[in-house]
Coordinates of C-alpha atoms and ligand atoms in Angstrom, one line a residue:
M3 CA -12.0 83.7 -24.5
N4 CA -15.3 85.7 -24.4
T5 CA -18.9 85.1 -23.2
A6 CA -19.7 83.3 -26.5
D7 CA -16.7 81.0 -25.8
S8 CA -18.0 80.2 -22.3
S9 CA -21.5 79.3 -23.5
E10 CA -19.8 77.2 -26.2
I11 CA -17.9 75.4 -23.4
I12 CA -21.1 74.9 -21.3
K13 CA -22.9 73.5 -24.4
K14 CA -20.0 71.2 -25.3
L15 CA -20.0 70.0 -21.7
A16 CA -23.7 69.2 -21.9
E17 CA -23.0 67.3 -25.2
E18 CA -20.1 65.4 -23.6
K19 CA -22.4 64.4 -20.7
G20 CA -25.1 63.3 -23.1
S21 CA -22.7 61.3 -25.2
F22 CA -21.3 59.7 -22.0
N23 CA -24.7 58.8 -20.8
R24 CA -25.4 57.0 -24.1
D25 CA -22.0 55.2 -24.1
I26 CA -22.2 54.1 -20.6
Q27 CA -25.5 52.2 -21.3
K28 CA -23.6 50.0 -23.8
V29 CA -20.7 48.9 -21.6
S30 CA -20.5 45.2 -20.6
S31 CA -17.1 44.9 -18.9
A32 CA -14.7 46.6 -16.6
E33 CA -12.4 47.0 -19.5
E34 CA -15.0 48.9 -21.5
V35 CA -15.7 51.1 -18.5
Y36 CA -11.9 51.9 -18.4
K37 CA -12.0 52.9 -22.1
L38 CA -14.8 55.4 -21.4
K39 CA -12.8 56.7 -18.4
V40 CA -9.9 57.5 -20.7
R41 CA -12.1 59.0 -23.3
Y42 CA -14.2 61.3 -21.0
I43 CA -12.0 62.1 -18.1
G44 CA -8.6 61.0 -19.2
A45 CA -5.6 63.4 -19.5
K46 CA -6.5 64.2 -23.2
S47 CA -10.3 64.4 -22.7
F48 CA -12.3 67.6 -23.3
I49 CA -13.2 67.9 -19.7
I50 CA -9.7 67.6 -18.3
S51 CA -8.2 69.9 -20.9
T52 CA -11.0 72.4 -20.2
L53 CA -10.2 72.3 -16.5
G54 CA -6.5 72.8 -17.3
S55 CA -7.3 76.0 -19.4
V56 CA -9.8 77.6 -17.1
G57 CA -7.0 79.9 -15.9
N58 CA -6.8 81.3 -19.4
L59 CA -10.4 82.5 -19.3
P60 CA -11.4 86.1 -18.5
A61 CA -11.6 86.3 -14.7
Q62 CA -15.4 86.8 -14.6
L63 CA -16.0 83.6 -16.5
R64 CA -13.7 81.4 -14.6
P65 CA -16.0 80.5 -11.7
A66 CA -19.0 79.5 -13.8
V67 CA -17.0 77.4 -16.3
G68 CA -14.8 75.9 -13.6
R69 CA -17.8 75.0 -11.5
E70 CA -19.8 73.5 -14.4
T71 CA -16.8 71.5 -15.7
N72 CA -16.0 70.1 -12.3
T73 CA -19.7 69.2 -11.7
V74 CA -19.8 67.3 -15.0
K75 CA -16.5 65.6 -14.3
K76 CA -17.7 64.5 -10.9
E77 CA -21.0 63.1 -12.2
I78 CA -19.2 61.1 -14.9
E79 CA -16.6 59.9 -12.4
A80 CA -19.2 58.7 -10.0
V81 CA -21.1 56.7 -12.7
L82 CA -17.8 55.3 -13.9
N83 CA -16.7 54.2 -10.5
Q84 CA -20.0 52.6 -9.7
K85 CA -20.0 50.7 -13.1
E86 CA -16.4 49.7 -12.6
K87 CA -17.2 48.2 -9.2
Y88 CA -20.2 46.4 -10.6
F89 CA -18.3 44.8 -13.5
K90 CA -15.3 43.9 -11.3
S91 CA -17.4 42.1 -8.8
L92 CA -19.3 40.3 -11.6
E93 CA -16.0 39.2 -13.1
F94 CA -14.7 38.1 -9.7
D95 CA -17.8 35.9 -9.2
H96 CA -17.4 34.5 -12.6
G97 CA -13.8 33.7 -12.0
L98 CA -14.7 31.9 -8.7
R99 CA -17.3 29.9 -10.4
K100 CA -14.8 28.9 -13.1
E101 CA -12.2 27.8 -10.5
K102 CA -14.7 25.9 -8.3
I103 CA -13.4 22.5 -7.3
D104 CA -15.7 19.7 -8.2
L105 CA -15.6 17.3 -5.3
S106 CA -17.5 14.7 -7.1
L107 CA -14.7 14.2 -9.7
P108 CA -12.7 11.0 -9.3
G109 CA -9.4 11.6 -7.6
K110 CA -5.9 11.0 -9.1
N111 CA -4.8 7.5 -8.6
M112 CA -1.7 7.4 -6.3
A113 CA 0.3 4.2 -6.8
A114 CA 0.8 3.3 -3.1
G115 CA 3.1 0.4 -2.2
K116 CA 1.6 -2.4 -0.2
K117 CA 2.6 -5.7 1.4
H118 CA 3.6 -8.6 -0.8
I119 CA 1.1 -11.4 -0.6
I120 CA 3.7 -13.7 1.0
S121 CA 4.3 -11.2 3.8
A122 CA 0.6 -10.7 4.3
V123 CA 0.0 -14.5 4.6
I124 CA 3.0 -14.9 7.0
E125 CA 1.3 -12.2 9.2
E126 CA -2.0 -13.9 9.0
I127 CA -0.4 -17.3 10.0
E128 CA 1.5 -15.6 12.8
E129 CA -1.7 -14.1 14.2
I130 CA -3.4 -17.5 14.3
F131 CA -0.5 -19.0 16.3
V132 CA 0.1 -16.0 18.5
G133 CA -3.6 -16.3 19.3
M134 CA -2.9 -19.9 20.6
G135 CA 0.0 -18.6 22.8
F136 CA 3.0 -19.2 20.5
E137 CA 5.9 -16.8 20.2
I138 CA 7.8 -15.8 17.1
A139 CA 11.5 -16.9 16.7
E140 CA 14.1 -16.4 14.0
G141 CA 17.3 -17.9 12.8
P142 CA 20.0 -17.1 10.2
E143 CA 19.6 -17.8 6.5
V144 CA 23.3 -18.6 6.2
E145 CA 23.5 -21.7 8.4
T146 CA 26.1 -24.4 9.4
D147 CA 25.9 -28.0 8.3
Y148 CA 25.5 -28.8 12.0
Y149 CA 22.2 -26.9 12.5
N150 CA 20.8 -27.6 9.1
F151 CA 21.5 -31.4 9.1
E152 CA 23.6 -32.9 11.8
A153 CA 21.7 -31.8 14.9
L154 CA 18.4 -32.6 13.1
N155 CA 19.3 -36.3 13.1
T156 CA 20.6 -36.1 9.5
P157 CA 24.3 -37.1 9.6
A158 CA 26.6 -36.8 6.6
D159 CA 25.8 -40.3 5.3
H160 CA 22.0 -40.0 5.9
P161 CA 20.0 -40.7 2.8
A162 CA 17.6 -37.8 3.6
R163 CA 20.4 -35.4 2.7
S164 CA 19.9 -36.2 -0.9
L165 CA 16.4 -34.8 -0.7
H166 CA 17.9 -31.4 -0.3
D167 CA 19.6 -29.7 -3.2
T168 CA 21.7 -27.5 -1.0
F169 CA 23.6 -24.3 -1.9
F170 CA 26.8 -24.8 -0.1
I171 CA 29.0 -21.7 0.7
T172 CA 31.9 -23.6 2.2
E173 CA 32.1 -27.3 3.2
N174 CA 30.4 -26.5 6.5
T175 CA 28.3 -23.4 5.7
L176 CA 25.3 -23.3 3.5
L177 CA 22.0 -21.5 2.7
R178 CA 19.5 -23.2 5.0
T179 CA 17.3 -25.6 3.1
H180 CA 14.5 -25.4 5.7
T181 CA 13.5 -23.5 8.9
S182 CA 14.0 -26.6 11.1
P183 CA 17.5 -25.5 12.3
V184 CA 15.7 -22.8 14.3
Q185 CA 14.4 -25.6 16.5
I186 CA 17.9 -26.5 17.6
R187 CA 19.0 -22.9 17.9
Y188 CA 16.0 -22.1 20.1
M189 CA 16.2 -25.1 22.3
E190 CA 19.9 -24.5 22.9
K191 CA 19.1 -21.1 24.3
N192 CA 15.8 -21.8 26.0
K193 CA 14.3 -24.3 28.4
P194 CA 10.8 -25.8 28.0
P195 CA 8.0 -24.9 28.0
I196 CA 8.6 -23.9 24.3
Y197 CA 5.8 -22.7 22.0
I198 CA 7.3 -21.0 18.9
I199 CA 6.8 -20.5 15.2
A200 CA 9.7 -19.4 13.0
P201 CA 9.0 -17.9 9.6
G202 CA 11.8 -17.2 7.1
K203 CA 13.4 -17.7 3.7
V204 CA 14.9 -21.0 2.7
Y205 CA 17.0 -22.0 -0.3
R206 CA 17.1 -25.0 -2.6
K207 CA 18.6 -25.6 -6.1
D208 CA 15.2 -26.0 -7.8
Y209 CA 13.3 -24.1 -10.4
D210 CA 10.0 -25.1 -12.1
I211 CA 6.3 -24.5 -11.8
S212 CA 6.2 -25.5 -8.2
H213 CA 9.8 -24.7 -7.0
T214 CA 11.9 -21.5 -6.8
P215 CA 15.5 -21.4 -5.5
M216 CA 14.3 -19.2 -2.6
F217 CA 11.0 -19.7 -0.9
T218 CA 9.4 -19.3 2.5
Q219 CA 8.7 -21.7 5.3
I220 CA 7.2 -21.5 8.8
E221 CA 8.5 -23.9 11.4
G222 CA 6.6 -24.7 14.5
L223 CA 8.0 -26.2 17.7
V224 CA 6.3 -27.2 21.0
V225 CA 8.2 -28.8 23.9
D226 CA 6.6 -29.2 27.3
R227 CA 5.8 -31.8 29.9
G228 CA 3.2 -34.4 28.7
I229 CA 2.9 -33.3 25.1
N230 CA 1.4 -36.0 22.8
F231 CA 0.3 -36.5 19.2
G232 CA -3.3 -35.4 20.1
N233 CA -2.0 -31.9 21.0
L234 CA -0.3 -31.8 17.6
K235 CA -3.5 -32.8 15.8
W236 CA -5.5 -30.2 17.7
V237 CA -3.2 -27.3 17.0
L238 CA -2.8 -28.1 13.3
E239 CA -6.5 -28.8 12.7
K240 CA -7.3 -25.5 14.4
F241 CA -4.7 -23.7 12.3
I242 CA -5.8 -25.2 9.0
R243 CA -9.5 -24.5 9.6
E244 CA -8.7 -20.9 10.4
I245 CA -6.5 -20.3 7.4
F246 CA -8.6 -22.3 4.8
G247 CA -12.1 -22.2 6.3
K248 CA -14.2 -24.2 8.9
E249 CA -15.6 -26.6 6.3
R250 CA -12.3 -28.0 5.3
K251 CA -11.3 -31.6 6.4
V252 CA -7.8 -32.4 7.6
R253 CA -6.0 -35.8 7.3
F254 CA -2.7 -37.1 8.8
R255 CA -0.7 -39.6 6.7
P256 CA 2.3 -41.5 8.0
H257 CA 5.5 -40.2 6.6
Y258 CA 9.2 -40.0 7.4
F259 CA 11.3 -37.0 8.6
P260 CA 14.7 -37.6 10.2
F261 CA 13.9 -35.2 13.1
T262 CA 10.4 -36.5 14.1
E263 CA 9.2 -39.9 15.2
P264 CA 6.5 -40.7 14.4
S265 CA 6.1 -38.3 11.4
A266 CA 3.2 -37.4 9.3
E267 CA 2.3 -35.4 6.3
V268 CA -0.9 -33.3 6.7
D269 CA -3.5 -32.9 3.9
V270 CA -6.4 -30.6 3.6
S271 CA -9.5 -31.5 1.6
C272 CA -9.5 -30.1 -1.9
D273 CA -12.0 -27.3 -2.2
I274 CA -12.1 -27.3 -6.0
C275 CA -13.8 -30.7 -6.1
S276 CA -14.8 -30.8 -2.4
G277 CA -13.0 -34.0 -2.0
S278 CA -14.4 -36.0 -5.0
G279 CA -11.1 -35.8 -7.0
C280 CA -10.0 -33.3 -9.7
R281 CA -6.9 -32.2 -11.6
T282 CA -5.7 -29.9 -8.8
C283 CA -5.6 -32.7 -6.2
G284 CA -4.5 -35.3 -8.7
G285 CA -7.8 -37.1 -8.3
S286 CA -7.2 -37.9 -4.6
G287 CA -9.5 -35.2 -3.1
W288 CA -6.6 -34.1 -0.8
L289 CA -3.9 -31.5 -0.9
E290 CA -0.7 -31.9 1.0
I291 CA 0.2 -28.8 3.0
L292 CA 2.7 -29.6 5.7
G293 CA 5.0 -32.0 7.5
A294 CA 4.9 -32.7 11.2
G295 CA 5.6 -35.2 13.9
M296 CA 6.7 -35.8 17.5
V297 CA 10.2 -34.4 18.1
D298 CA 12.6 -37.3 17.9
P299 CA 13.9 -37.7 21.5
N300 CA 17.3 -38.1 19.9
L301 CA 17.4 -34.3 19.2
Y302 CA 17.2 -33.6 22.9
R303 CA 20.8 -35.0 23.2
Y304 CA 22.0 -32.0 21.2
V305 CA 20.4 -29.5 23.5
N306 CA 20.7 -31.1 26.9
Y307 CA 17.0 -31.8 27.5
D308 CA 15.9 -34.9 29.4
P309 CA 13.7 -37.0 27.1
E310 CA 12.2 -38.6 30.2
E311 CA 10.9 -35.3 31.3
V312 CA 9.7 -33.5 28.2
A313 CA 8.1 -34.3 24.9
G314 CA 7.3 -32.2 21.9
F315 CA 6.0 -31.8 18.4
A316 CA 7.2 -29.9 15.4
F317 CA 5.8 -29.0 12.0
G318 CA 6.9 -27.1 8.9
M319 CA 5.1 -25.7 5.9
G320 CA 5.8 -23.8 2.7
I321 CA 4.1 -20.4 2.6
E322 CA 4.0 -20.2 -1.2
R323 CA 2.2 -23.5 -1.3
I324 CA -0.4 -22.3 1.2
C325 CA -0.9 -19.1 -0.8
M326 CA -1.3 -21.1 -4.0
L327 CA -4.0 -23.3 -2.5
K328 CA -5.7 -20.4 -0.8
Y329 CA -5.9 -18.2 -3.9
G330 CA -5.8 -20.7 -6.7
I331 CA -2.4 -19.7 -8.1
N332 CA -0.9 -22.3 -10.4
D333 CA 2.8 -21.2 -10.8
I334 CA 5.0 -20.5 -7.8
R335 CA 7.3 -18.3 -9.9
L336 CA 4.6 -15.7 -10.2
F337 CA 5.3 -14.6 -6.5
Y338 CA 8.8 -13.5 -7.5
E339 CA 8.5 -12.1 -11.0
N340 CA 7.1 -8.8 -9.6
D341 CA 4.6 -8.4 -12.3
L342 CA 2.2 -5.7 -11.0
R343 CA -0.7 -7.3 -12.8
F344 CA -0.2 -10.3 -10.4
I345 CA 0.9 -8.5 -7.3
D346 CA -1.9 -5.9 -7.4
Q347 CA -4.6 -8.5 -7.2
F348 CA -4.0 -9.0 -3.5
Ligands
LIG8 N1 11.8 -29.3 7.3 C1 10.9 -30.1 6.5 C2 11.1 -29.7 5.1 O1 11.6 -28.7 4.7 C3 9.5 -29.7 6.9 C4 9.1 -30.3 8.3 C5 8.6 -31.6 8.4 C6 9.4 -29.6 9.4 C7 8.3 -32.1 9.6 C8 9.1 -30.1 10.7 C9 8.5 -31.3 10.7 O2 9.3 -29.4 11.8 O3 8.2 -31.8 12.0 O4 10.6 -30.5 4.2

């Protein structure tokens, strides 16, 4: 290589720089910057191959060519680095903006389980009675004939037995037809004063718009000194107004139950017609919601209480019926079909 070669090189370097300066104006991404990097200072570029062959130049030319090539390389490198940084940060910002979470979007609907309406109403009723000082008791669903009938003043030949379509398991065991046997079981184990309610499942061979073979009752029992019918009325009126609303009227009708004397059925005024009579209340203006009465002193024989010392009252109600009246449900079977369109409404 001679002097002419070296000035050729210097001129070509200047051209490379000029061309780079034009190209760099047009880039619009880090990727394009990279392409220019390969082209101008990549392994096969004029600048890098020139640097690699400086050693082949005559000794007196080497310093000038070497210096100039290096200077151009560094200038180009500096511009490339700066541009690369700029586009990378631009692209990073853009990426962040694209990935931004929009907190105002509606969330995904998670299907969470919740309490069945029957469980919720049982809890509501429990709260009302616990608020009046009652405790919660329980008894078995598989019961003996003795507790379900016999000790409740319903001997084998008693006509009231035909009211119950009982699921018998053996001659003497059965699925309880009501929660009343809890009265006897609790009195056997405890002495007065007694203030309990006993919620639970009961079973009868029945299936139609107002009966399912399994349903739910809540039993109530109070035994203490000096308990009278006025106490029963006060407790039930308070309960009914709390569960159905203050404006509802309550009425007691004489009735018969084997284990209470006197007995009554309790009605609440129909809120669909406000008592003037409609289809729901069968034109009477009243809806029957529970059975109640003074504990028949005869029962105390079975649990060794002295009827001269204590007196009590009892009541029993169907939870499904209370739910149906409270929420205007017209078919009891809906509670147990597990159709989410029904269950989700509560
Ligand atoms: N056990 C009765 C039934 O299933 C309901 C009942 C009525 C319970 C009067 C009572 C009561 O405790 O006093 O039909």
